Amino acid sequence: MMQVSFTPLNLPRTGVVVLLARNSATLGEIGREADDALGGALTRLMKNSRFRGEKGQMLEFAAPDLGRASRLILCGIGKPADLSTHDLELLGGRVVARLIKSGEKSISVVVDDFDGVTLKPQDMAAHVAMGAQLRLYRFDKYRTTLRDVDQTSLERITVLTRAAKRSETLYASYKDVLEGVYFTRDLVSEPANALTPAVFAERLQALAEHGLTITTLGPEEMLSMGMGTLMGVAQGSANPPRLVAMEYRGPGTSKNSRPLAFIGKGVTFDTGGISLKPPGGMEDMKFDMGGAGIVGGTMLALAKRKAKAHVVGLVGLVENMPSGTAQRPGDVVTSMSGQTVEVINTDAEGRLVLADVMHYAQETFNPRLMVDLATLTGAIIISLGNEYAGMFCNDDALADSINKAGQTTGDKVWRMPIGPAYDRLINSQIADMKNVGPREGGSITAAQFLQRFVKDGRPWAHLDVAGTVWAKSDNPLYPKGATGYGVRLLDQLVRDIAE
Ligand code: BES
Ligand code: MN
Ligand code: ZN
């Protein structure tokens, strides 16, 4: 991460100077000061370019005659009244994306005042820094050679604002969330030979140092507890499964409070099992632990920022492999809940894993609500692409809260339907249910399957994050690869409904 500082508004004269301009290419007070110092060169440049100060626009001014500044970048913010914290993150992220390997070490972003802005100055400043840090992430662990020119040159970002002290306080809690996002991205980026269920569990165990109470179950315990659907998936792999529960009790929570439960699918690699996937793109299935990665990063973020809430995170960690011990299509397994499942397709394994983890979560922690996160279906990518996660929910209030947290953070969700007509589609001829329905509505029948493991209609939401945890190309807030999607969403949900 970069070193971040917040200082009072003035015109910086070193490194990269970033100035904001509103729509119709209008500068703020510090912007005008810079323009004057440069003899009107900024106005001239804007006039002779297509830069109009619209959101996302940028205009670079090389080697300005301004102290020791190396370059000056104008960033558009559009109409001040339409400006959101997410826009400022995008702005910070875009600046970093442009400069990450430029050789520049230091960026100063001037968050000038503009009439009509409804955001507080500290919100603006802290989110610029947040966006910059989000975009700076890289996963270079497995490179043995990295040429100097390919290394990140950026070291510091200074945000100049009317509310330096308040920005600092606000950013301090965001910094902890960033640590969570980075932790998740590190996990999701790891190849499956390095991140086996056991190794994953160890990485989560290490979070105990932040005050989380960690419980890990191995295969013998899970078998004796009757977790037949999870163990059926695990039985084909030489790498034994784990179930990890991470409990966090924040300051001020009462002894007998009921926690929120976050539950993650942690398939460290999904070959499909005996219902083997085709080889093209199968390497992507290392990110099939993305839901568990989100839960791990969220628990770290909550513990680090000392959230005033009671939250438990649970993950089911297994590898889905074809082998002589693998389960077969047609096998019937019994879940910990007692319900039986006919395994029509061994590639619909995520729901089998979650069924037991969800049941265990309810038995052990009696949570007041549950949110599960899973890279559950390819069908959700067909529905929503990579822009939104699919949300399936049995409770309108919870759905609204998650939706709102999505809008606040930019980790967006789109609500999908559930209901008895879909539920019928997974009835089995010989068992209580089968693990797949017809091809049509594949994400919905997957959600229906999970809902059969929710006890007594307690509030539950399922987020199908198959399209959002991994990016095939760069974005203003993350380089291609692991996005860290979901950590900020869950953190915000906790802020909104539990603190
Ligand atoms: N992990 C996959 C879903 C997935 C696919 C995630 C592509 C990310 C990208 C899941 O276990 C799976 O294989 N689902 C099947 C279900 C089918 C067999 C009913 C699918 O989506 O094809
Ligand atoms: Mn699968
Ligand atoms: Zn899977």
Coordinates of C-alpha atoms and ligand atoms in Angstrom, one line a residue:
M1 CA 0.0 0.0 0.0
M2 CA 1.0 3.6 -0.4
Q3 CA 1.6 5.9 2.5
V4 CA -1.4 8.1 2.8
S5 CA -1.6 11.6 4.3
F6 CA -4.2 14.4 4.5
T7 CA -3.1 18.0 4.6
P8 CA -4.8 21.4 4.4
L9 CA -5.9 22.8 1.1
N10 CA -3.2 24.6 -0.9
L11 CA -1.4 24.3 -4.2
P12 CA 1.2 21.5 -4.0
R13 CA 4.4 22.1 -6.1
T14 CA 6.1 18.7 -6.1
G15 CA 5.5 15.3 -7.8
V16 CA 2.3 14.7 -9.6
V17 CA -0.3 17.4 -8.9
V18 CA -3.9 16.3 -9.5
L19 CA -6.6 19.0 -9.7
L20 CA -10.3 18.6 -10.1
A21 CA -12.4 20.3 -12.7
R22 CA -16.2 20.3 -12.8
N23 CA -18.4 20.1 -15.9
S24 CA -18.0 22.8 -18.5
A25 CA -14.3 22.6 -17.7
T26 CA -14.5 24.8 -14.6
L27 CA -11.7 24.8 -12.0
G28 CA -12.0 25.3 -8.3
E29 CA -10.1 27.9 -6.2
I30 CA -6.8 26.0 -6.0
G31 CA -7.2 25.1 -9.7
R32 CA -7.5 28.7 -10.6
E33 CA -4.4 29.5 -8.5
A34 CA -2.5 26.9 -10.5
D35 CA -3.8 28.3 -13.7
D36 CA -2.7 31.8 -12.7
A37 CA 0.7 30.6 -11.7
L38 CA 1.0 29.0 -15.1
G39 CA -0.1 32.1 -17.0
G40 CA -3.4 30.7 -18.0
A41 CA -1.9 27.5 -19.5
L42 CA -4.6 25.2 -18.0
T43 CA -7.5 27.2 -19.4
R44 CA -5.7 27.2 -22.8
L45 CA -5.1 23.5 -22.7
M46 CA -8.7 22.7 -21.7
K47 CA -10.0 25.0 -24.5
N48 CA -7.9 23.2 -27.1
S49 CA -8.8 19.7 -26.0
R50 CA -11.9 17.7 -25.6
F51 CA -11.7 17.8 -21.8
R52 CA -14.9 19.2 -20.4
G53 CA -14.5 18.2 -16.8
E54 CA -16.9 15.3 -17.2
K55 CA -16.7 12.3 -14.8
G56 CA -13.8 10.0 -15.8
Q57 CA -12.1 12.5 -18.1
M58 CA -8.4 13.2 -17.6
L59 CA -6.0 15.7 -19.1
E60 CA -2.3 15.6 -18.5
F61 CA 0.0 18.6 -18.4
A62 CA 3.7 17.5 -18.6
A63 CA 6.5 19.3 -16.7
P64 CA 4.5 22.4 -15.7
D65 CA 6.4 25.4 -14.5
L66 CA 5.2 24.9 -11.0
G67 CA 7.9 24.5 -8.4
R68 CA 9.3 21.0 -8.6
A69 CA 6.1 19.4 -9.9
S70 CA 6.7 16.8 -12.6
R71 CA 3.2 16.8 -14.1
L72 CA -0.2 18.1 -13.5
I73 CA -3.3 16.1 -14.1
L74 CA -6.8 17.5 -14.4
C75 CA -9.6 15.1 -13.4
G76 CA -13.2 15.7 -14.3
I77 CA -15.9 15.3 -11.6
G78 CA -18.9 16.2 -13.8
K79 CA -21.9 17.9 -12.1
P80 CA -21.0 18.5 -8.5
A81 CA -24.5 17.6 -7.3
D82 CA -24.2 14.2 -8.9
L83 CA -20.9 13.3 -7.2
S84 CA -20.8 10.2 -5.1
T85 CA -18.1 8.7 -2.9
H86 CA -17.9 5.9 -5.4
D87 CA -17.0 8.5 -8.1
L88 CA -14.2 9.8 -6.0
E89 CA -12.9 6.2 -5.5
L90 CA -13.0 5.8 -9.3
L91 CA -11.1 9.0 -9.6
G92 CA -8.3 8.0 -7.2
G93 CA -8.2 4.6 -8.9
R94 CA -7.8 6.0 -12.3
V95 CA -5.0 8.3 -11.3
V96 CA -3.1 5.3 -9.8
A97 CA -3.8 3.2 -12.9
R98 CA -2.3 5.8 -15.1
L99 CA 0.8 6.4 -13.0
I100 CA 1.5 3.0 -11.4
K101 CA 4.6 2.2 -13.4
S102 CA 5.3 5.7 -14.5
G103 CA 8.3 6.2 -12.3
E104 CA 6.5 8.8 -10.3
K105 CA 6.6 8.3 -6.5
S106 CA 4.3 10.9 -5.1
I107 CA 0.8 12.0 -5.9
S108 CA -1.0 15.0 -4.5
V109 CA -4.7 15.2 -5.1
V110 CA -6.3 18.6 -4.4
V111 CA -9.9 18.1 -3.4
D112 CA -11.0 21.7 -4.2
D113 CA -14.3 23.1 -3.2
F114 CA -17.1 23.3 -5.7
D115 CA -20.5 24.8 -5.4
G116 CA -23.3 22.3 -5.3
V117 CA -21.3 19.3 -3.9
T118 CA -23.4 17.5 -1.3
L119 CA -20.6 15.3 0.0
K120 CA -18.6 16.3 3.1
P121 CA -15.0 17.2 2.4
Q122 CA -13.7 14.3 4.5
D123 CA -15.9 11.8 2.6
M124 CA -14.4 13.1 -0.6
A125 CA -10.8 13.0 0.5
A126 CA -11.0 9.6 2.3
H127 CA -12.6 7.9 -0.7
V128 CA -10.0 9.3 -3.1
A129 CA -7.4 7.6 -1.0
M130 CA -9.4 4.4 -0.8
G131 CA -9.8 4.2 -4.5
A132 CA -6.1 4.8 -5.0
Q133 CA -5.2 2.0 -2.6
L134 CA -7.7 -0.4 -4.1
R135 CA -6.2 0.0 -7.6
L136 CA -2.6 -0.2 -6.4
Y137 CA -2.9 -3.9 -5.5
R138 CA -0.7 -6.5 -7.2
F139 CA 0.0 -10.2 -6.8
D140 CA 3.6 -10.7 -7.6
K141 CA 4.4 -13.5 -5.2
Y142 CA 5.3 -16.0 -7.9
R143 CA 7.4 -13.8 -10.2
T144 CA 11.1 -14.5 -9.7
T145 CA 12.1 -11.7 -12.0
L146 CA 10.4 -8.4 -12.2
R147 CA 12.2 -5.8 -14.3
D148 CA 12.5 -2.4 -12.7
V149 CA 10.3 -0.8 -15.3
D150 CA 7.5 -3.2 -14.3
Q151 CA 7.6 -2.4 -10.7
T152 CA 5.2 -0.1 -8.9
S153 CA 6.9 3.2 -8.5
L154 CA 4.2 5.0 -6.4
E155 CA 5.0 5.4 -2.8
R156 CA 2.9 8.2 -1.4
I157 CA -0.4 9.9 -1.9
T158 CA -1.3 13.2 -0.2
V159 CA -4.9 14.4 -0.3
L160 CA -5.3 18.1 0.2
T161 CA -8.6 18.9 1.8
R162 CA -10.5 21.4 4.0
A163 CA -11.1 18.6 6.5
A164 CA -7.7 17.0 7.0
K165 CA -8.2 15.8 10.5
R166 CA -11.6 14.3 9.9
S167 CA -10.4 12.7 6.7
E168 CA -7.7 11.0 8.7
T169 CA -10.1 9.5 11.2
L170 CA -12.4 8.3 8.6
Y171 CA -9.7 6.8 6.5
A172 CA -8.3 4.9 9.5
S173 CA -11.4 2.7 9.5
Y174 CA -11.3 2.3 5.7
K175 CA -7.6 1.3 5.9
D176 CA -8.7 -1.8 8.0
V177 CA -11.3 -2.6 5.3
L178 CA -8.6 -2.3 2.7
E179 CA -6.5 -4.9 4.6
G180 CA -9.5 -7.2 4.4
V181 CA -9.8 -6.6 0.6
Y182 CA -6.1 -7.3 0.1
F183 CA -6.3 -10.4 2.2
T184 CA -9.2 -11.7 0.1
R185 CA -7.5 -10.9 -3.2
D186 CA -4.3 -12.7 -2.0
L187 CA -6.4 -15.8 -1.2
V188 CA -8.3 -15.8 -4.5
S189 CA -5.1 -15.2 -6.5
E190 CA -3.3 -18.3 -5.0
P191 CA -3.1 -21.3 -7.3
A192 CA -4.9 -24.4 -6.0
N193 CA -1.7 -26.4 -5.5
A194 CA -0.6 -23.8 -3.0
L195 CA -4.0 -23.1 -1.4
T196 CA -5.3 -26.5 -0.4
P197 CA -8.1 -26.6 2.2
A198 CA -5.6 -27.3 4.9
V199 CA -3.4 -24.3 3.9
F200 CA -6.5 -22.1 3.6
A201 CA -7.6 -23.1 7.1
E202 CA -4.1 -22.2 8.5
R203 CA -4.3 -18.8 6.9
L204 CA -7.6 -18.2 8.6
Q205 CA -6.3 -19.6 11.9
A206 CA -3.7 -16.9 11.8
L207 CA -6.5 -14.3 12.1
A208 CA -6.8 -15.4 15.8
E209 CA -4.2 -12.8 16.5
H210 CA -6.7 -10.1 15.7
G211 CA -9.1 -11.4 18.4
L212 CA -11.2 -13.8 16.4
T213 CA -12.1 -17.2 17.9
I214 CA -11.3 -19.8 15.4
T215 CA -12.6 -23.4 15.3
T216 CA -11.4 -25.8 12.6
L217 CA -13.0 -29.1 11.8
G218 CA -11.3 -31.9 9.9
P219 CA -12.7 -34.8 7.9
E220 CA -13.2 -37.2 10.9
E221 CA -15.1 -34.7 12.9
M222 CA -17.3 -33.7 9.9
L223 CA -18.0 -37.4 9.1
S224 CA -19.0 -38.1 12.7
M225 CA -21.3 -35.0 12.7
G226 CA -23.0 -36.4 9.6
M227 CA -21.9 -33.8 7.1
G228 CA -22.5 -36.2 4.2
T229 CA -23.1 -33.7 1.4
L230 CA -19.9 -31.8 2.1
M231 CA -17.9 -35.0 2.6
G232 CA -19.3 -36.5 -0.6
V233 CA -17.6 -33.7 -2.5
A234 CA -14.4 -34.0 -0.5
Q235 CA -14.0 -37.8 -0.9
G236 CA -12.4 -37.6 -4.3
S237 CA -9.5 -35.5 -3.3
A238 CA -6.2 -36.3 -1.7
N239 CA -6.4 -33.0 0.1
P240 CA -8.7 -33.4 3.1
P241 CA -11.4 -30.8 3.7
R242 CA -11.8 -28.3 6.5
L243 CA -14.6 -26.3 8.0
V244 CA -13.5 -23.1 9.7
A245 CA -15.7 -21.0 11.9
M246 CA -14.4 -17.5 12.9
E247 CA -16.3 -15.8 15.7
Y248 CA -16.0 -12.1 16.3
R249 CA -17.5 -10.3 19.3
G250 CA -17.1 -6.6 19.1
P251 CA -16.9 -4.1 22.0
G252 CA -20.2 -3.5 23.7
T253 CA -22.0 -6.6 22.4
S254 CA -23.9 -8.6 25.0
K255 CA -23.0 -12.1 26.1
N256 CA -26.2 -13.7 24.7
S257 CA -26.5 -11.7 21.5
R258 CA -27.2 -13.6 18.3
P259 CA -24.6 -13.1 15.6
L260 CA -24.9 -12.3 11.9
A261 CA -23.5 -15.3 10.0
F262 CA -21.5 -15.0 6.8
I263 CA -21.0 -18.3 5.0
G264 CA -18.6 -18.9 2.1
K265 CA -18.2 -21.6 -0.5
G266 CA -14.5 -22.5 -0.4
V267 CA -13.9 -25.0 -3.3
T268 CA -10.1 -24.6 -3.6
F269 CA -10.4 -26.2 -7.1
D270 CA -13.4 -27.3 -9.0
T271 CA -12.6 -29.8 -11.7
G272 CA -16.3 -30.8 -11.8
G273 CA -15.5 -34.2 -10.3
I274 CA -16.7 -37.2 -12.3
S275 CA -19.0 -34.8 -14.2
L276 CA -15.7 -33.4 -15.4
K277 CA -15.5 -29.8 -16.8
P278 CA -14.1 -29.2 -20.3
P279 CA -10.4 -28.1 -20.2
G280 CA -10.8 -24.7 -21.8
G281 CA -10.6 -22.1 -19.0
M282 CA -10.6 -24.7 -16.2
E283 CA -7.7 -23.0 -14.6
D284 CA -10.1 -20.3 -13.5
M285 CA -11.7 -22.7 -11.1
K286 CA -9.0 -21.8 -8.6
F287 CA -11.3 -18.9 -7.8
D288 CA -14.1 -21.2 -6.8
M289 CA -13.1 -20.4 -3.2
G290 CA -14.1 -16.8 -3.8
G291 CA -17.0 -16.8 -1.4
A292 CA -14.8 -18.2 1.4
G293 CA -12.2 -15.6 0.5
I294 CA -14.8 -12.8 1.0
V295 CA -15.8 -14.2 4.4
G296 CA -12.1 -14.4 5.5
G297 CA -11.4 -10.8 4.4
T298 CA -14.5 -9.5 6.0
M299 CA -13.8 -11.0 9.3
L300 CA -10.3 -9.6 9.2
A301 CA -11.7 -6.1 8.4
L302 CA -14.3 -6.3 11.2
A303 CA -11.7 -7.4 13.8
K304 CA -9.1 -4.8 12.7
R305 CA -11.5 -1.9 12.8
K306 CA -13.1 -3.2 16.1
A307 CA -16.6 -3.2 14.7
K308 CA -19.3 -3.0 17.4
A309 CA -21.0 -6.1 16.3
H310 CA -21.3 -9.9 16.8
V311 CA -20.5 -11.7 13.6
V312 CA -19.5 -15.3 12.8
G313 CA -17.9 -16.3 9.5
L314 CA -17.9 -19.9 8.4
V315 CA -16.3 -21.5 5.3
G316 CA -16.5 -25.0 3.9
L317 CA -13.1 -25.8 2.3
V318 CA -12.9 -28.7 -0.1
E319 CA -11.4 -29.7 -3.4
N320 CA -13.6 -31.2 -6.1
M321 CA -11.6 -33.9 -7.9
P322 CA -12.4 -37.0 -10.1
S323 CA -10.7 -40.1 -8.8
G324 CA -11.2 -43.7 -7.7
T325 CA -12.7 -42.5 -4.5
A326 CA -14.8 -39.7 -6.0
Q327 CA -18.6 -39.7 -5.7
R328 CA -20.6 -40.8 -8.7
P329 CA -23.5 -39.2 -10.5
G330 CA -26.6 -40.9 -9.0
D331 CA -25.1 -41.4 -5.5
V332 CA -27.4 -40.5 -2.6
V333 CA -25.9 -38.6 0.3
T334 CA -27.3 -37.5 3.6
S335 CA -26.7 -34.0 4.9
M336 CA -26.2 -33.1 8.5
S337 CA -29.8 -31.7 8.5
G338 CA -31.0 -35.3 7.8
Q339 CA -32.2 -34.5 4.3
T340 CA -31.1 -36.8 1.5
V341 CA -29.7 -35.6 -1.8
E342 CA -29.4 -37.5 -5.1
V343 CA -26.2 -36.2 -6.8
I344 CA -27.2 -36.0 -10.4
N345 CA -24.1 -33.9 -11.4
T346 CA -20.9 -33.9 -9.3
D347 CA -20.1 -30.4 -10.8
A348 CA -23.0 -28.9 -8.8
E349 CA -20.8 -29.3 -5.7
G350 CA -20.9 -25.8 -4.1
R351 CA -24.5 -26.3 -2.9
L352 CA -23.6 -29.6 -1.4
V353 CA -20.8 -28.0 0.6
L354 CA -22.9 -25.1 1.7
A355 CA -25.8 -27.2 2.8
D356 CA -23.8 -28.7 5.6
V357 CA -22.0 -25.5 6.5
M358 CA -25.3 -23.6 6.7
H359 CA -26.9 -26.3 8.9
Y360 CA -23.9 -26.4 11.1
A361 CA -23.9 -22.6 11.4
Q362 CA -27.5 -22.6 12.6
E363 CA -27.0 -25.4 15.1
T364 CA -23.9 -24.0 16.5
F365 CA -24.4 -20.2 16.5
N366 CA -28.2 -19.6 16.1
P367 CA -27.5 -16.6 14.0
R368 CA -30.2 -13.9 13.7
L369 CA -29.6 -13.9 9.9
M370 CA -27.4 -15.6 7.4
V371 CA -25.7 -14.4 4.2
D372 CA -24.0 -17.0 2.1
L373 CA -21.6 -16.1 -0.7
A374 CA -20.6 -18.5 -3.4
T375 CA -19.3 -18.8 -6.9
L376 CA -22.2 -21.1 -7.4
T377 CA -23.3 -21.0 -11.0
G378 CA -22.1 -20.2 -14.5
A379 CA -25.7 -19.3 -15.2
I380 CA -25.5 -16.1 -13.1
I381 CA -22.7 -14.8 -15.4
I382 CA -25.1 -15.4 -18.3
S383 CA -27.8 -13.4 -16.5
L384 CA -25.8 -10.5 -15.0
G385 CA -22.4 -10.6 -16.6
N386 CA -19.6 -9.2 -14.3
E387 CA -21.4 -6.1 -13.1
Y388 CA -23.7 -7.4 -10.3
A389 CA -23.8 -10.4 -8.0
G390 CA -27.1 -12.3 -8.0
M391 CA -29.0 -11.9 -4.7
F392 CA -31.6 -14.5 -3.6
C393 CA -33.4 -13.6 -0.4
N394 CA -36.3 -14.8 1.7
D395 CA -36.7 -11.5 3.6
D396 CA -37.4 -8.1 2.0
A397 CA -35.8 -6.0 4.8
L398 CA -32.6 -7.9 4.5
A399 CA -32.6 -7.7 0.7
D400 CA -33.1 -3.9 0.9
S401 CA -30.2 -3.6 3.4
I402 CA -27.9 -5.6 1.1
N403 CA -29.0 -3.7 -1.9
K404 CA -28.3 -0.4 -0.1
A405 CA -24.8 -1.5 1.1
G406 CA -24.1 -2.5 -2.5
Q407 CA -25.0 1.0 -3.7
T408 CA -22.9 2.6 -1.0
T409 CA -19.8 0.6 -1.7
G410 CA -20.1 -0.2 -5.4
D411 CA -20.2 -3.9 -4.8
K412 CA -23.5 -4.2 -6.5
V413 CA -26.2 -6.9 -6.2
W414 CA -29.3 -7.5 -8.3
R415 CA -32.2 -9.3 -6.7
M416 CA -33.4 -12.5 -8.4
P417 CA -36.6 -14.4 -7.8
I418 CA -37.2 -17.5 -5.7
G419 CA -40.4 -19.4 -5.0
P420 CA -42.2 -22.8 -4.9
A421 CA -42.5 -23.2 -8.7
Y422 CA -38.7 -23.2 -8.9
D423 CA -38.3 -25.3 -5.8
R424 CA -40.4 -28.1 -7.2
L425 CA -37.8 -28.5 -10.0
I426 CA -35.3 -30.1 -7.7
N427 CA -37.5 -32.8 -6.3
S428 CA -35.9 -36.2 -6.8
Q429 CA -37.4 -39.6 -7.6
I430 CA -35.6 -41.4 -5.0
A431 CA -34.4 -38.9 -2.4
D432 CA -35.6 -35.6 -0.8
M433 CA -34.0 -33.6 -3.5
K434 CA -31.6 -33.7 -6.4
N435 CA -28.6 -31.4 -6.7
V436 CA -29.5 -29.9 -10.1
G437 CA -32.7 -28.8 -11.8
P438 CA -33.1 -28.2 -15.6
R439 CA -30.7 -25.9 -17.5
E440 CA -33.2 -23.1 -17.5
G441 CA -33.0 -20.9 -14.4
G442 CA -29.9 -22.7 -13.2
S443 CA -29.0 -20.0 -10.7
I444 CA -32.4 -20.0 -9.2
T445 CA -32.7 -23.7 -8.6
A446 CA -29.3 -23.6 -7.0
A447 CA -30.7 -21.0 -4.6
Q448 CA -33.8 -23.1 -4.0
F449 CA -31.5 -26.0 -3.0
L450 CA -29.7 -23.8 -0.4
Q451 CA -33.0 -22.5 0.9
R452 CA -34.0 -26.1 1.8
F453 CA -31.2 -25.8 4.5
V454 CA -32.5 -22.6 6.1
K455 CA -34.3 -23.4 9.3
D456 CA -37.6 -21.9 10.3
G457 CA -37.6 -19.2 7.7
R458 CA -34.9 -17.2 9.3
P459 CA -33.7 -14.3 7.3
W460 CA -31.2 -15.5 4.7
A461 CA -29.6 -14.2 1.6
H462 CA -27.6 -16.0 -1.0
L463 CA -25.2 -14.0 -3.1
D464 CA -24.0 -15.8 -6.3
V465 CA -20.6 -14.1 -6.9
A466 CA -19.4 -16.3 -9.8
G467 CA -19.2 -13.2 -12.1
T468 CA -17.8 -10.7 -9.7
V469 CA -14.8 -12.2 -7.7
W470 CA -12.5 -12.4 -10.8
A471 CA -11.9 -9.9 -13.6
K472 CA -10.6 -10.6 -17.0
S473 CA -9.5 -7.1 -17.6
D474 CA -8.3 -4.0 -15.6
N475 CA -10.8 -1.8 -13.8
P476 CA -10.4 1.6 -12.1
L477 CA -10.5 -0.1 -8.7
Y478 CA -8.7 -3.3 -9.4
P479 CA -6.2 -4.7 -11.8
K480 CA -7.3 -7.9 -13.7
G481 CA -7.5 -10.9 -11.4
A482 CA -9.0 -11.1 -8.0
T483 CA -11.4 -8.1 -7.4
G484 CA -12.0 -8.4 -3.6
Y485 CA -15.7 -8.0 -4.4
G486 CA -17.9 -8.5 -1.4
V487 CA -15.7 -7.5 1.5
R488 CA -16.7 -3.9 1.4
L489 CA -20.3 -5.0 0.9
L490 CA -20.4 -7.1 4.0
D491 CA -18.5 -4.6 6.0
Q492 CA -21.1 -1.9 5.0
L493 CA -23.9 -4.3 5.8
V494 CA -22.5 -4.7 9.3
R495 CA -22.2 -0.9 9.7
D496 CA -25.8 -0.4 8.6
I497 CA -27.6 -3.2 10.4
A498 CA -25.5 -4.3 13.4
E499 CA -23.6 -1.4 14.8
Ligands
BES1 N1 -18.0 -23.3 -9.6 C1 -19.0 -23.6 -10.6 C2 -19.7 -22.3 -11.1 C3 -18.9 -21.3 -11.9 C4 -18.8 -21.4 -13.2 C5 -18.2 -20.3 -11.2 C6 -18.0 -20.5 -14.0 C7 -17.5 -19.4 -11.9 C8 -17.4 -19.5 -13.3 C9 -20.0 -24.5 -10.0 O1 -19.6 -25.4 -9.1 C10 -20.6 -25.3 -11.2 O2 -19.8 -26.0 -11.8 N2 -21.8 -25.1 -11.5 C11 -22.4 -25.7 -12.6 C12 -23.8 -26.2 -12.1 C13 -24.5 -27.1 -13.1 C14 -23.7 -28.4 -13.1 C15 -25.9 -27.3 -12.7 C16 -22.5 -24.7 -13.7 O3 -22.7 -23.5 -13.5 O4 -22.3 -25.2 -14.9
MN2 MN -18.8 -27.2 -10.1
ZN3 ZN -17.9 -24.9 -8.1

